[in-house]
Short mmCIF file of C-alpha atoms and ligand atoms in Angstrom, two decimals:
data_model
loop_
_atom_site.label_atom_id
_atom_site.label_comp_id
_atom_site.label_asym_id
_atom_site.label_seq_id
_atom_site.Cartn_x
_atom_site.Cartn_y
_atom_site.Cartn_z
CA MET A 1 0.00 0.00 0.00
CA PRO A 2 1.74 3.22 -1.11
CA ALA A 3 0.96 6.51 0.65
CA THR A 4 0.25 9.96 -0.69
CA THR A 5 -0.45 13.50 0.53
CA LEU A 6 -3.89 14.87 1.37
CA THR A 7 -4.26 18.64 1.11
CA PHE A 8 -7.10 21.04 1.84
CA SER A 9 -6.57 24.61 0.56
CA HIS A 10 -9.08 27.25 1.72
CA VAL A 11 -12.00 24.81 1.64
CA SER A 12 -15.46 26.16 2.47
CA PHE A 13 -18.71 24.21 2.28
CA THR A 14 -22.33 25.19 2.94
CA TYR A 15 -25.13 22.60 2.89
CA PRO A 16 -28.10 23.38 0.60
CA ASP A 17 -30.18 24.42 3.65
CA GLY A 18 -27.66 27.20 4.35
CA THR A 19 -25.68 25.51 7.17
CA GLU A 20 -22.07 26.67 6.87
CA ALA A 21 -20.19 23.50 7.80
CA LEU A 22 -16.60 24.33 6.71
CA ARG A 23 -15.03 27.77 6.61
CA ASP A 24 -11.71 28.35 4.86
CA VAL A 25 -10.08 25.13 6.05
CA SER A 26 -6.43 24.55 5.06
CA PHE A 27 -4.05 21.78 6.11
CA SER A 28 -1.82 19.15 4.58
CA ILE A 29 -1.00 15.59 5.62
CA CYS A 30 2.28 14.05 4.48
CA PRO A 31 2.52 10.57 2.93
CA GLY A 32 2.23 7.98 5.71
CA GLU A 33 1.35 10.52 8.40
CA LYS A 34 -1.53 9.73 10.79
CA VAL A 35 -3.59 12.70 11.89
CA ALA A 36 -6.56 12.88 14.28
CA LEU A 37 -9.43 15.23 13.52
CA MET A 38 -11.14 16.37 16.71
CA GLY A 39 -13.83 18.85 17.71
CA SER A 40 -17.23 18.92 19.33
CA ASN A 41 -20.44 17.47 17.88
CA GLY A 42 -21.43 19.42 14.80
CA ALA A 43 -17.96 20.97 14.37
CA GLY A 44 -17.76 19.73 10.77
CA LYS A 45 -15.57 16.61 11.06
CA SER A 46 -17.78 14.27 9.02
CA THR A 47 -18.38 17.01 6.46
CA LEU A 48 -14.62 17.47 6.08
CA LEU A 49 -14.03 13.72 5.67
CA LEU A 50 -16.73 13.48 3.00
CA HIS A 51 -14.67 15.96 0.97
CA CYS A 52 -11.66 13.62 0.94
CA ASN A 53 -13.16 11.24 -1.59
CA GLY A 54 -15.52 13.67 -3.28
CA LEU A 55 -18.79 12.59 -1.66
CA LEU A 56 -19.07 16.32 -1.10
CA LEU A 57 -17.29 18.88 -3.28
CA PRO A 58 -16.19 22.27 -1.87
CA ASN A 59 -18.10 25.45 -2.66
CA LYS A 60 -14.75 27.24 -2.46
CA GLY A 61 -11.18 25.99 -2.29
CA VAL A 62 -9.48 22.79 -3.39
CA VAL A 63 -8.95 19.27 -2.01
CA ARG A 64 -6.02 17.33 -3.44
CA VAL A 65 -5.03 13.68 -3.15
CA GLY A 66 -1.41 13.66 -4.17
CA GLU A 67 -1.32 15.95 -7.21
CA MET A 68 -4.90 15.14 -8.17
CA GLU A 69 -7.68 17.63 -7.47
CA VAL A 70 -10.86 16.03 -6.14
CA MET A 71 -13.52 17.02 -8.68
CA LYS A 72 -16.25 15.37 -10.73
CA SER A 73 -13.90 14.28 -13.50
CA THR A 74 -11.42 12.62 -11.09
CA LEU A 75 -13.89 10.92 -8.72
CA ARG A 76 -13.36 7.41 -10.04
CA GLU A 77 -9.60 7.57 -9.60
CA VAL A 78 -9.85 9.44 -6.29
CA ARG A 79 -12.03 6.67 -4.87
CA THR A 80 -9.45 4.02 -5.70
CA LYS A 81 -6.89 6.07 -3.74
CA VAL A 82 -8.99 7.16 -0.77
CA GLY A 83 -10.68 4.52 1.40
CA MET A 84 -13.51 5.82 3.58
CA LEU A 85 -14.80 4.32 6.80
CA PHE A 86 -18.16 5.94 7.50
CA GLN A 87 -19.41 7.10 10.91
CA ASN A 88 -22.27 4.60 10.62
CA ALA A 89 -21.22 1.13 9.35
CA ASP A 90 -24.77 0.63 8.01
CA ASP A 91 -23.96 3.29 5.40
CA GLN A 92 -21.02 1.19 4.27
CA LEU A 93 -22.30 -2.38 3.98
CA PHE A 94 -24.80 -2.84 1.21
CA MET A 95 -24.09 -6.22 -0.40
CA PRO A 96 -26.04 -9.27 0.85
CA THR A 97 -23.10 -11.17 2.34
CA VAL A 98 -19.86 -10.22 4.08
CA GLU A 99 -17.79 -11.89 1.34
CA GLU A 100 -19.55 -9.98 -1.43
CA ASP A 101 -19.26 -6.74 0.49
CA VAL A 102 -15.51 -7.02 1.08
CA ALA A 103 -15.07 -8.08 -2.57
CA PHE A 104 -17.09 -5.13 -3.88
CA GLY A 105 -14.25 -2.58 -3.87
CA PRO A 106 -11.60 -4.80 -5.52
CA ARG A 107 -14.19 -6.01 -8.11
CA ASN A 108 -15.14 -2.43 -8.83
CA MET A 109 -11.44 -1.74 -9.44
CA GLN A 110 -11.68 -4.54 -12.04
CA LEU A 111 -8.97 -6.63 -10.42
CA PRO A 112 -8.69 -10.24 -11.63
CA GLU A 113 -10.96 -12.62 -9.70
CA ASP A 114 -8.07 -14.55 -8.09
CA GLU A 115 -6.68 -11.26 -6.74
CA VAL A 116 -10.16 -10.31 -5.47
CA GLU A 117 -10.36 -13.66 -3.67
CA ARG A 118 -6.87 -13.22 -2.20
CA ARG A 119 -7.69 -9.74 -0.91
CA VAL A 120 -11.01 -10.82 0.62
CA THR A 121 -9.34 -13.69 2.49
CA GLU A 122 -6.46 -11.49 3.65
CA ALA A 123 -8.74 -8.60 4.69
CA LEU A 124 -11.07 -10.81 6.74
CA HIS A 125 -8.06 -12.50 8.33
CA THR A 126 -6.52 -9.11 9.19
CA VAL A 127 -9.62 -8.01 11.13
CA GLY A 128 -10.13 -11.47 12.66
CA SER A 129 -13.51 -11.92 10.98
CA GLU A 130 -13.00 -15.01 8.77
CA ALA A 131 -15.87 -16.72 10.55
CA LEU A 132 -18.27 -14.04 9.31
CA ARG A 133 -17.44 -14.60 5.64
CA ASN A 134 -20.75 -16.17 4.60
CA ARG A 135 -22.98 -14.25 6.99
CA ALA A 136 -25.64 -11.74 5.91
CA CYS A 137 -24.36 -8.20 6.53
CA HIS A 138 -27.66 -6.91 7.91
CA ARG A 139 -27.70 -9.62 10.58
CA LEU A 140 -24.30 -8.70 12.08
CA SER A 141 -23.85 -6.94 15.42
CA GLY A 142 -22.74 -3.30 15.39
CA GLY A 143 -19.13 -4.15 16.23
CA GLN A 144 -19.04 -6.97 13.66
CA LYS A 145 -20.33 -4.58 10.99
CA ARG A 146 -17.58 -2.14 11.92
CA MET A 147 -14.85 -4.79 11.53
CA VAL A 148 -16.29 -5.96 8.18
CA ALA A 149 -16.38 -2.33 7.01
CA ILE A 150 -12.68 -2.05 7.96
CA ALA A 151 -12.00 -5.24 5.96
CA GLY A 152 -13.79 -3.68 2.97
CA VAL A 153 -11.49 -0.66 3.02
CA TRP A 154 -8.44 -2.84 3.67
CA ALA A 155 -9.27 -4.95 0.58
CA MET A 156 -9.04 -1.85 -1.62
CA GLN A 157 -5.54 -1.09 -0.34
CA PRO A 158 -6.05 2.67 -0.57
CA GLU A 159 -3.24 5.20 -0.36
CA VAL A 160 -5.21 7.32 2.11
CA TRP A 161 -7.51 6.00 4.86
CA VAL A 162 -10.21 8.35 6.06
CA MET A 163 -12.06 7.15 9.16
CA ASP A 164 -15.05 8.64 10.93
CA GLU A 165 -15.30 7.58 14.58
CA PRO A 166 -13.81 4.18 13.68
CA ALA A 167 -13.68 2.66 17.17
CA THR A 168 -17.24 3.52 18.21
CA GLY A 169 -19.07 0.42 19.36
CA LEU A 170 -16.01 -1.83 19.43
CA ASP A 171 -15.36 -3.92 22.54
CA ALA A 172 -11.92 -3.75 24.19
CA GLU A 173 -10.49 -6.64 22.12
CA ALA A 174 -11.83 -5.34 18.79
CA ARG A 175 -10.66 -1.80 19.64
CA GLU A 176 -7.15 -3.11 20.31
CA CYS A 177 -7.25 -5.13 17.07
CA PHE A 178 -8.34 -2.00 15.21
CA ILE A 179 -5.54 0.08 16.77
CA GLN A 180 -2.95 -2.56 15.81
CA ILE A 181 -4.24 -2.67 12.23
CA VAL A 182 -4.14 1.11 11.80
CA ALA A 183 -0.77 1.41 13.55
CA SER A 184 0.69 -1.06 11.04
CA LEU A 185 -0.70 0.73 7.97
CA PRO A 186 2.00 2.51 6.00
CA THR A 187 -0.66 4.73 4.45
CA THR A 188 -1.74 8.30 5.15
CA CYS A 189 -4.60 8.34 7.70
CA LEU A 190 -7.10 10.99 8.79
CA ILE A 191 -9.16 9.82 11.76
CA ALA A 192 -12.12 11.78 13.15
CA THR A 193 -12.56 10.82 16.77
CA HIS A 194 -13.67 11.98 20.21
CA ASP A 195 -11.34 9.36 21.73
CA LEU A 196 -8.25 11.24 22.90
CA SER A 197 -6.45 8.09 23.99
CA LEU A 198 -6.94 6.53 20.54
CA ALA A 199 -5.74 9.75 18.91
CA HIS A 200 -2.65 9.77 21.10
CA ARG A 201 -1.82 6.15 20.42
CA LEU A 202 -2.22 6.31 16.66
CA CYS A 203 -1.51 9.84 15.56
CA SER A 204 1.45 12.17 15.39
CA ARG A 205 -0.74 15.25 14.98
CA ILE A 206 -4.17 16.45 16.07
CA ILE A 207 -6.17 19.06 14.20
CA TYR A 208 -9.15 20.68 15.93
CA LEU A 209 -12.24 21.99 14.19
CA GLU A 210 -14.67 24.39 15.82
CA GLU A 211 -17.81 25.58 14.05
CA GLY A 212 -16.27 24.64 10.71
CA CYS A 213 -13.00 26.49 11.32
CA LEU A 214 -9.63 24.89 11.91
CA GLN A 215 -8.74 26.11 15.39
CA SER A 216 -5.43 24.38 16.03
CA ASP A 217 -2.99 21.91 14.56
CA CYS A 218 -0.60 20.41 17.09
CA LYS A 219 1.97 17.63 17.33
CA VAL A 220 1.38 14.73 19.70
CA VAL A 221 4.26 14.39 22.13
CA LYS A 222 4.47 10.65 22.65
CA ASN A 223 6.17 10.58 26.05
CA GLN A 224 3.42 12.71 27.61
CA LEU A 225 0.61 10.40 26.64
CA PRO A 226 -2.19 9.04 28.72
CA GLY A 227 -2.66 5.23 28.59
N1 ATP B 1 -26.99 16.90 5.17
C1 ATP B 1 -26.91 17.99 5.92
N2 ATP B 1 -27.68 19.07 5.65
C2 ATP B 1 -27.60 20.20 6.39
N3 ATP B 1 -26.75 20.35 7.42
C3 ATP B 1 -25.96 19.31 7.73
C4 ATP B 1 -26.00 18.08 7.01
N4 ATP B 1 -25.10 17.23 7.55
C5 ATP B 1 -24.53 17.90 8.57
N5 ATP B 1 -25.04 19.15 8.67
C6 ATP B 1 -24.64 20.21 9.63
O1 ATP B 1 -23.28 20.55 9.36
C7 ATP B 1 -22.58 20.79 10.58
C8 ATP B 1 -21.40 19.86 10.68
O2 ATP B 1 -21.90 18.51 10.80
P1 ATP B 1 -20.93 17.26 10.85
O3 ATP B 1 -21.78 16.05 10.73
O4 ATP B 1 -19.87 17.46 9.83
O5 ATP B 1 -20.33 17.41 12.32
P2 ATP B 1 -19.35 16.41 13.13
O6 ATP B 1 -18.19 17.24 13.59
O7 ATP B 1 -19.06 15.22 12.31
O8 ATP B 1 -20.25 16.03 14.40
P3 ATP B 1 -20.29 14.65 15.27
O9 ATP B 1 -19.14 14.72 16.23
O10 ATP B 1 -21.61 14.77 15.97
O11 ATP B 1 -20.25 13.50 14.32
C9 ATP B 1 -23.62 20.63 11.71
O12 ATP B 1 -24.13 21.89 12.02
C10 ATP B 1 -24.68 19.75 11.07
O13 ATP B 1 -25.94 20.00 11.66
MG1 MG B 2 -19.47 13.21 12.53
#
């Protein structure tokens, strides 16, 4: 999995009902860097993440993945580079079975079927969910859905991982498994979270949003960490 930069330059976004969700947001994440995105409920974190793979496009400003601007004409390529873990796993899983769901991304990338199979097996193994392979997605528990969603992103081997509250609903063992997986990823990661301990363990930087504005951008000092 190669890594690439993710850059926001003066990005503003207003929802059609007039809610100003992002105001002149600028930051850049280096290849392989892991950054936490924090801020109170409604600060604009999910809105910002949805800009990373073009699910929302800015009203003003530019989002870039590597050299590529995220815009209508680049969406297909952007989505092979940026893997998105949604705040609600139900928004992510839409195929009937776990196997089909994890295979969806690689199939959509038109990879050969033996490579699709290899990635599905490896992804489910990585998240410790091989036993769920033939289960119906809609019958899984919340935490199981979350792990399968992680496997789905893993199978695409994106250059940038964008995660919205990824550890919500995970039990202690699954949370630890998730942290180990993300810690071992060589890719660029942007993780929206309210979990300061998770941010400290995984990230070298924290950026704070408040009412759609980037309020601070600070380095994590590892020897001053809680837990
Ligand atoms: N589809 C939408 N239409 C209109 N306004 C929206 C929409 N989605 C979000 N908003 C508004 O945009 C602002 C930012 O919302 P967002 O979901 O990005 O916040 P968040 O930081 O992810 O919050 P949380 O921590 O609760 O997940 C909020 O004021 C929210 O009410
Ligand atoms: Mg959110």
